[in-house]
Coordinates of C-alpha atoms in Angstrom, one line a residue:
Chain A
X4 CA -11.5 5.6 -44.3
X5 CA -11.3 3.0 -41.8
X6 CA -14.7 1.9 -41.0
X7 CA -13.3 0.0 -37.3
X8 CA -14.2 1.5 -34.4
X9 CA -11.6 2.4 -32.5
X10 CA -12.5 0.5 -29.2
X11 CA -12.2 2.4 -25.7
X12 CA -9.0 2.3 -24.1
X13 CA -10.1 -0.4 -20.9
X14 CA -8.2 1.5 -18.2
X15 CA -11.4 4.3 -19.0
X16 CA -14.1 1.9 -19.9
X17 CA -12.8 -0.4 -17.1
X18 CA -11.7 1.3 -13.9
X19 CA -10.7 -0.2 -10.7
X20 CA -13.3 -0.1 -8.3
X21 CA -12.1 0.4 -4.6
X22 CA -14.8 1.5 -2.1
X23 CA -16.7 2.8 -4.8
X24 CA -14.0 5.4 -5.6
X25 CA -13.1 4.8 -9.7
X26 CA -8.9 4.5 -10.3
X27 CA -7.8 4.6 -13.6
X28 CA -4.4 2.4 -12.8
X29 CA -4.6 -1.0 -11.8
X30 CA -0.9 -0.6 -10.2
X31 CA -0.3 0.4 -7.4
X32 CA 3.1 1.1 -5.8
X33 CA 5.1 1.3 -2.8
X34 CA 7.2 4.1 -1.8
X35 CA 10.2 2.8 -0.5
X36 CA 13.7 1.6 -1.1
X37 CA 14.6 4.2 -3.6
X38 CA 17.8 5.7 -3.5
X39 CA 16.5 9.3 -2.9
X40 CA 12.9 11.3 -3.2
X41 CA 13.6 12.3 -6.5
X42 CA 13.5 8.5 -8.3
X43 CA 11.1 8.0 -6.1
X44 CA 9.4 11.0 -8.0
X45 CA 10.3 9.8 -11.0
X46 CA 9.4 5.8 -10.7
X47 CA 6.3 6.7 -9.3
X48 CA 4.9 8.8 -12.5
X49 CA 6.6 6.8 -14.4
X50 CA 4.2 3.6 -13.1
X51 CA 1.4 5.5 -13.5
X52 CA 0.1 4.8 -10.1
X53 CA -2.3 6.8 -8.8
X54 CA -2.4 4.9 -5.4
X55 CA 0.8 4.7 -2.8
X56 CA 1.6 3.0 0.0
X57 CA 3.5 4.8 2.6
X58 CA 5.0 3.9 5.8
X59 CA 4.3 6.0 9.4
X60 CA 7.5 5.7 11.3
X61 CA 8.8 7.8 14.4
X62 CA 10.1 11.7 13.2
X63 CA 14.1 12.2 13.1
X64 CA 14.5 14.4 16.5
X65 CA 16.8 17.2 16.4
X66 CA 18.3 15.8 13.0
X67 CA 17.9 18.9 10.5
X68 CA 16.1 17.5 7.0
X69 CA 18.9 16.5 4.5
X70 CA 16.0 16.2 1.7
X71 CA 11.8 17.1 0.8
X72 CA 9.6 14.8 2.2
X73 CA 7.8 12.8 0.8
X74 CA 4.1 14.6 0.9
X75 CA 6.1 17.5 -0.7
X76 CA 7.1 15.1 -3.3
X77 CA 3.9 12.7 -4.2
X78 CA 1.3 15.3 -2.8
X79 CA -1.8 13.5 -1.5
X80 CA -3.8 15.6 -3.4
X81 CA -2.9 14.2 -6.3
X82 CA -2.1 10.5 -5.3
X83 CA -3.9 8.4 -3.2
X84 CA -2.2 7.8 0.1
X85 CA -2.1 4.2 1.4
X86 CA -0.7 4.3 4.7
X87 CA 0.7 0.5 5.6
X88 CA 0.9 -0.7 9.3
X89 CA 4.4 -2.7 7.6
X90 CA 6.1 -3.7 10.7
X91 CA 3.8 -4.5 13.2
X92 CA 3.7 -8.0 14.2
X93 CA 0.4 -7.6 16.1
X94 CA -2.8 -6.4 16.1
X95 CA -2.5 -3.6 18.8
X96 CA 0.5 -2.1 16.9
X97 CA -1.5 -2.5 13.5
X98 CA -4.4 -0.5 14.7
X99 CA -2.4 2.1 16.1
X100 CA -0.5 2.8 13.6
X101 CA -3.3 3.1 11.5
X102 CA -5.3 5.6 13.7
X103 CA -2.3 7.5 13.7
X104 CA -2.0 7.5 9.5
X105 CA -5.9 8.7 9.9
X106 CA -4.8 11.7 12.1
X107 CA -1.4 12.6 10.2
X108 CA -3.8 12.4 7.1
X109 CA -6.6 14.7 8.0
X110 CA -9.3 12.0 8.9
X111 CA -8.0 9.7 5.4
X112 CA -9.0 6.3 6.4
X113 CA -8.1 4.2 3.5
X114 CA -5.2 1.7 4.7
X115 CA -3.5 -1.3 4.1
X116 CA -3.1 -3.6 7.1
X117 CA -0.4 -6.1 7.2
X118 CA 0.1 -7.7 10.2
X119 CA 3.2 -9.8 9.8
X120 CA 4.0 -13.1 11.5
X121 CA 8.0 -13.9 11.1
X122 CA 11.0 -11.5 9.8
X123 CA 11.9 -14.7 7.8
X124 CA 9.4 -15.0 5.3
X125 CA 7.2 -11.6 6.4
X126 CA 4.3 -14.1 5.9
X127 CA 1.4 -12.7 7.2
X128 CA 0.3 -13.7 11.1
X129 CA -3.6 -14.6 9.5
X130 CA -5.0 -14.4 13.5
X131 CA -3.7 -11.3 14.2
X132 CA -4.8 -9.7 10.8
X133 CA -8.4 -10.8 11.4
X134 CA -8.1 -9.2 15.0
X135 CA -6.9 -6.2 13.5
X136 CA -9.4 -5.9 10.8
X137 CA -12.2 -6.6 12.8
X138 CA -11.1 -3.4 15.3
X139 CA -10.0 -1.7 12.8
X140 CA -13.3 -1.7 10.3
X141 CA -15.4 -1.3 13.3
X142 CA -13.7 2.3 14.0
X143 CA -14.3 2.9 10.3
X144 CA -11.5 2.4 8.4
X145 CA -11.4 1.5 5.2
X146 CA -9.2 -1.7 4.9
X147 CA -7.3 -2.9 2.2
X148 CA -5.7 -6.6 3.4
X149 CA -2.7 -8.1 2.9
X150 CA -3.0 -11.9 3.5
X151 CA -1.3 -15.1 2.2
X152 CA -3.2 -16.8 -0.5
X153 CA -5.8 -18.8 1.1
X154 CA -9.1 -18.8 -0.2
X155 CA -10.5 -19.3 2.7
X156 CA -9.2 -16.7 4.5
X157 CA -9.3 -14.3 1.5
X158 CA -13.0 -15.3 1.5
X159 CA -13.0 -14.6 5.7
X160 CA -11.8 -10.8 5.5
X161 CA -13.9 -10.1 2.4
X162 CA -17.2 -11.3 4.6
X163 CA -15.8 -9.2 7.6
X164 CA -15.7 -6.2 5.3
X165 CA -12.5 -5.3 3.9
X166 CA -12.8 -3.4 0.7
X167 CA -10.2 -5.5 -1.3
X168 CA -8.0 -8.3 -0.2
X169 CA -4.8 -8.7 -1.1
X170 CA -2.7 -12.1 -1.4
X171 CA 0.7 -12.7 -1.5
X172 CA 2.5 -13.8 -4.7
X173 CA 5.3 -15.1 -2.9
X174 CA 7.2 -13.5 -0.3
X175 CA 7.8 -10.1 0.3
X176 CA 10.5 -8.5 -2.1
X177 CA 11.6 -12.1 -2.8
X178 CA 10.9 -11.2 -6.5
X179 CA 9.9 -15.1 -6.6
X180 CA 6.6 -14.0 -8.8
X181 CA 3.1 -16.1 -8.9
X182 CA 3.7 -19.3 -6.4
X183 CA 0.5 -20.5 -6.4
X184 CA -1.6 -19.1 -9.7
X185 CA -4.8 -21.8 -8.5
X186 CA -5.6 -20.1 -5.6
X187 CA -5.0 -16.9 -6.5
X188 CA -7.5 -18.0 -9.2
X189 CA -9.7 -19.4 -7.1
X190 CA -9.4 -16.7 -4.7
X191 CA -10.8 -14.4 -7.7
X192 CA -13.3 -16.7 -8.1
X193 CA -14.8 -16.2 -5.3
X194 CA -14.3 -12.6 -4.1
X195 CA -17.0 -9.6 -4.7
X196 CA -14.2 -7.1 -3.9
X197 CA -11.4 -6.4 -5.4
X198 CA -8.3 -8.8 -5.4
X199 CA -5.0 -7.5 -6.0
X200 CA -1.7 -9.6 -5.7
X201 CA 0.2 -8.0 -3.2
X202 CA 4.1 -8.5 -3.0
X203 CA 6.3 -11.1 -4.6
X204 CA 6.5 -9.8 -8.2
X205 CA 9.8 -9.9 -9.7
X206 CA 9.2 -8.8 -13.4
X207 CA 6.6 -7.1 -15.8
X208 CA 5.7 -11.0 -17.1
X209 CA 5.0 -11.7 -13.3
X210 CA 2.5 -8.7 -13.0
X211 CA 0.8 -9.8 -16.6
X212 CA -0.1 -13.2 -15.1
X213 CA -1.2 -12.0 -11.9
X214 CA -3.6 -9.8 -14.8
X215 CA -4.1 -13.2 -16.5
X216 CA -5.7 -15.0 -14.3
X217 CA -8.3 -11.9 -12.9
X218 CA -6.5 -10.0 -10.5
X219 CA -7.9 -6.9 -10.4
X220 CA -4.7 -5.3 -9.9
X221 CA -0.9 -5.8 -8.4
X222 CA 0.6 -3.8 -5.7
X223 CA 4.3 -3.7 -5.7
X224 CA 7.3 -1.9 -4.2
X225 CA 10.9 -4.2 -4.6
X226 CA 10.3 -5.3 -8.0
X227 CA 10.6 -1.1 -9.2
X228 CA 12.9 0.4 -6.5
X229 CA 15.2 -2.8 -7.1
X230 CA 15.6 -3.0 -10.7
X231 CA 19.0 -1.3 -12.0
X232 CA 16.5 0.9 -14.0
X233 CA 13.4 1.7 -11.5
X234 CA 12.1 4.5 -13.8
X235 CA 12.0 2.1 -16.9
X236 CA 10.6 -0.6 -14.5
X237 CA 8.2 1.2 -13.7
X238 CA 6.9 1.9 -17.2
X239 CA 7.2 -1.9 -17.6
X240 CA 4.7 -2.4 -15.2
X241 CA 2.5 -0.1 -16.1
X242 CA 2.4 -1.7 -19.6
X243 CA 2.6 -5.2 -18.2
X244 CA -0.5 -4.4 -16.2
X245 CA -2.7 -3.0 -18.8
X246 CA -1.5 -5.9 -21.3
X247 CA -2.8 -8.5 -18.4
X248 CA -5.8 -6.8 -17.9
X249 CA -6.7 -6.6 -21.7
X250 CA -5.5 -10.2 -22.1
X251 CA -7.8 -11.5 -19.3
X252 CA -11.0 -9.4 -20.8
X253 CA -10.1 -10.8 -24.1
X254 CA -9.7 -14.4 -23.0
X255 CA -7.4 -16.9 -23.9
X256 CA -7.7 -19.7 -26.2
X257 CA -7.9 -22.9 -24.8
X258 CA -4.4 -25.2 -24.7
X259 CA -4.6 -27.9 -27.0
X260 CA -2.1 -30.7 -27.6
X261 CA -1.8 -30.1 -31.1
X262 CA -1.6 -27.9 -34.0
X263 CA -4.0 -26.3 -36.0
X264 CA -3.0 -23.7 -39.0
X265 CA -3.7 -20.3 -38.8
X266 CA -3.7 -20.0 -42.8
X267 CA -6.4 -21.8 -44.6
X268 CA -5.6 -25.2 -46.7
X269 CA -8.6 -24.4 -49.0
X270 CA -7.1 -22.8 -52.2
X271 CA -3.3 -24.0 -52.2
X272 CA -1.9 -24.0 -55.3
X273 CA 1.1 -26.6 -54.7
Chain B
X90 CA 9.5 17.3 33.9
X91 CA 10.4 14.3 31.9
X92 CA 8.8 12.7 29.1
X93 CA 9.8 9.5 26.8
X94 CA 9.4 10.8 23.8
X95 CA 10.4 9.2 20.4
X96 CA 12.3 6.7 22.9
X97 CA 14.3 9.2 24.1
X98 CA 13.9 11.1 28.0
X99 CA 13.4 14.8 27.2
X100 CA 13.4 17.2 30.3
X101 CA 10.8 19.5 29.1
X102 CA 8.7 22.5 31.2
X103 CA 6.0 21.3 33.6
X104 CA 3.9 23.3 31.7
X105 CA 4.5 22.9 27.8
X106 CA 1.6 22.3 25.1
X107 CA 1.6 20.0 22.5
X108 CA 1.6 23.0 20.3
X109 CA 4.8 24.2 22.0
X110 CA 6.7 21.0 21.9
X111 CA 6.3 20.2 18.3
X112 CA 7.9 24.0 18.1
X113 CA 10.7 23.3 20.8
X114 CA 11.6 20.2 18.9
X115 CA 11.7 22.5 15.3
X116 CA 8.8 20.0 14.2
X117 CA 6.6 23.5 13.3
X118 CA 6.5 23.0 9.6
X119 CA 6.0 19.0 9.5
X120 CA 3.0 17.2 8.9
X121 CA 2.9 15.3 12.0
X122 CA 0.6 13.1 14.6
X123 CA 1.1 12.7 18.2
X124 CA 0.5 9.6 20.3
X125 CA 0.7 10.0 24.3
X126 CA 0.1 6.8 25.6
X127 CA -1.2 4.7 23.1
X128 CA -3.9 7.5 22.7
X129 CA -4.0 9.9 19.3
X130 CA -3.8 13.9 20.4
X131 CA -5.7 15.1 17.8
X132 CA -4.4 18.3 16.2
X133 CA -7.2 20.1 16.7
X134 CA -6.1 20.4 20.3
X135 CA -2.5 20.6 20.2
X136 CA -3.0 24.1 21.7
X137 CA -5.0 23.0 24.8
X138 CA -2.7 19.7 25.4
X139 CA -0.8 19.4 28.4
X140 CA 1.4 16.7 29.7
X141 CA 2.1 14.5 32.6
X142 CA 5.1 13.8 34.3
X143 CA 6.2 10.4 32.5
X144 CA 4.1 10.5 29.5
X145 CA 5.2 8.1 26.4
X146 CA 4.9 10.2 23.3
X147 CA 5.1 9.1 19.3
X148 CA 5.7 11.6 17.1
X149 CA 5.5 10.2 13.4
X150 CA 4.9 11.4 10.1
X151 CA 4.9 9.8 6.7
X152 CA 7.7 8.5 4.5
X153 CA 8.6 5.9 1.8
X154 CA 7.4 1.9 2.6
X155 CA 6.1 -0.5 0.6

């Protein structure tokens, strides 16, 4: 009989914390770009997820529907709903579009405000995002905050009161994976809420640094609904996630120059 | 009377509810908000809602994004 103790698995002893609300998954995943509901479906369980960003964008008029939609498929009450304000290039347009979510979702008022700043690099426009967030925690929302990945500004919207901030690891849907890993590290460092590396993951090795270095999760969308396989993407992630998490609570060994064995010299026979 | 709705002029009765357009438009089944003027209509009084001459309406609902 083995006398180890089988240790928890961390995704129950060690949940994601947003707002005080408990997630089990440290991914969390966009909904679009999939080539129809039912991969979306499919990439979606596959990750795990249990939160999703959606879009709010104008109904088709007068077009009849050619497939479900997508609270049929991914019912909020069984995923999280994470309405976006993608798109909007100012803070009027943010807010709206996020006391519209609210409405469409029965008073919901967990969001994730991105208020962009050029259709070149979709870098985030930092002075309208604070504008925004300021209005938009005052009406009580619940903000979740994409930004670029300042520490100092991270630091700014955590003090105004978003309940996790979210920096860029490179551009959005660029796929180019961790640009900067010392401020995103130092941007851990410093939070009290939650930081999760928002866009810019290309591959499961990408998500396990973001992990590595104390995200507390990665929020991603192009790096699943692009790959030639999104389903076993997906599942890649999810794994790539939980091995990052585990690998950051187990901390790494220090990098030395040189060697040292891993099987003892005491005792060889040669 | 006309309304810009979605972008698009609609002549529409002087008269119609919110309630009565989402039906006109065969929007009845779809989980939907409604903006007139930069202003949320909550659903609660889609019945009662009535609409001026002109008004700018947003009708949206939820789908894929990132």
């Amino acid at each position: 009989m083995s006398s180890v103790m089988k240790t928890n698995s961390p995704s129950i002893a060690d949940p994601l914390m947003i707002d005080g609300i408990a997630y089990q998954s440290r991914l969390l995943v966009g909904t679009g770009k999939y080539k129809d509901m039912e991969e979306t479906r499919l990439a979606v369980e596959a990750s795990g997820a249990e939160i999703i960003t959606v879009a709010i964008r104008r109904t088709n008029i007068g077009q009849t529907r050619d497939e479900p939609n997508l609270l049929e498929t991914l019912p909020p009450d069984r995923y999280t709903y994470l309405p976006n304000t993608a798109g909007c290039y100012s803070a009027e347009d943010a807010v709206r579009t996020c006391r519209l979510a609210r409405e469409l979702l029965d008073g919901h008022n967990l969001v994730k405000l991105e208020v962009l700043g050029d259709e070149k690099t979709l870098f985030p426009d930092i002075t309208q995002t604070l504008t925004a967030a300021e209005t938009l925690i005052a009406d009580g929302f619940k903000v979740m905050v994409y930004t670029n990945d300042d520490p100092i500004v991270a630091k700014r919207l955590e003090e105004m009161g978003c309940v996790a901030v979210m920096p860029l690891a490179a551009p959005i849907g660029s796929g180019l994976g961790i640009r900067n890993p010392y401020n995103i590290r130092t941007i851990v460092e410093n939070a009290e809420v939650p930081i999760l590396v928002d866009a810019g993951v290309g591959c499961a090795s990408d998500s396990a640094i973001a992990m590595e270095l104390g995200c507390d999760g990665v929020l991603m969308n192009t790096a699943i609904a692009g790959a030639k396989d999104p389903i076993l993407m997906a599942s890649a992630m999810k794994k790539a996630i939980e091995a990052g998490r585990e690998s950051f609570l187990a901390g790494r060994i220090p990098r030395k120059r040189f060697a040292s064995a891993s099987s003892p010299v005491d005792g060889t026979f040669f | 009377m006309e309304l810009l709705i979605n972008g698009k002029t609609e002549q529409l009765p002087d008269d119609i509810s919110a309630s009565q357009l989402i039906e006109h438009l065969g929007l009845a089944n779809e989980r939907l908000a409604i903006e007139v003027n930069c202003e949320i209509v909550p659903r609660s009084t889609f019945d009662s809602h009535r609409f001026q001459p002109g008004d700018q309406i947003e009708i949206v609902r939820a789908i894929g994004g990132g």
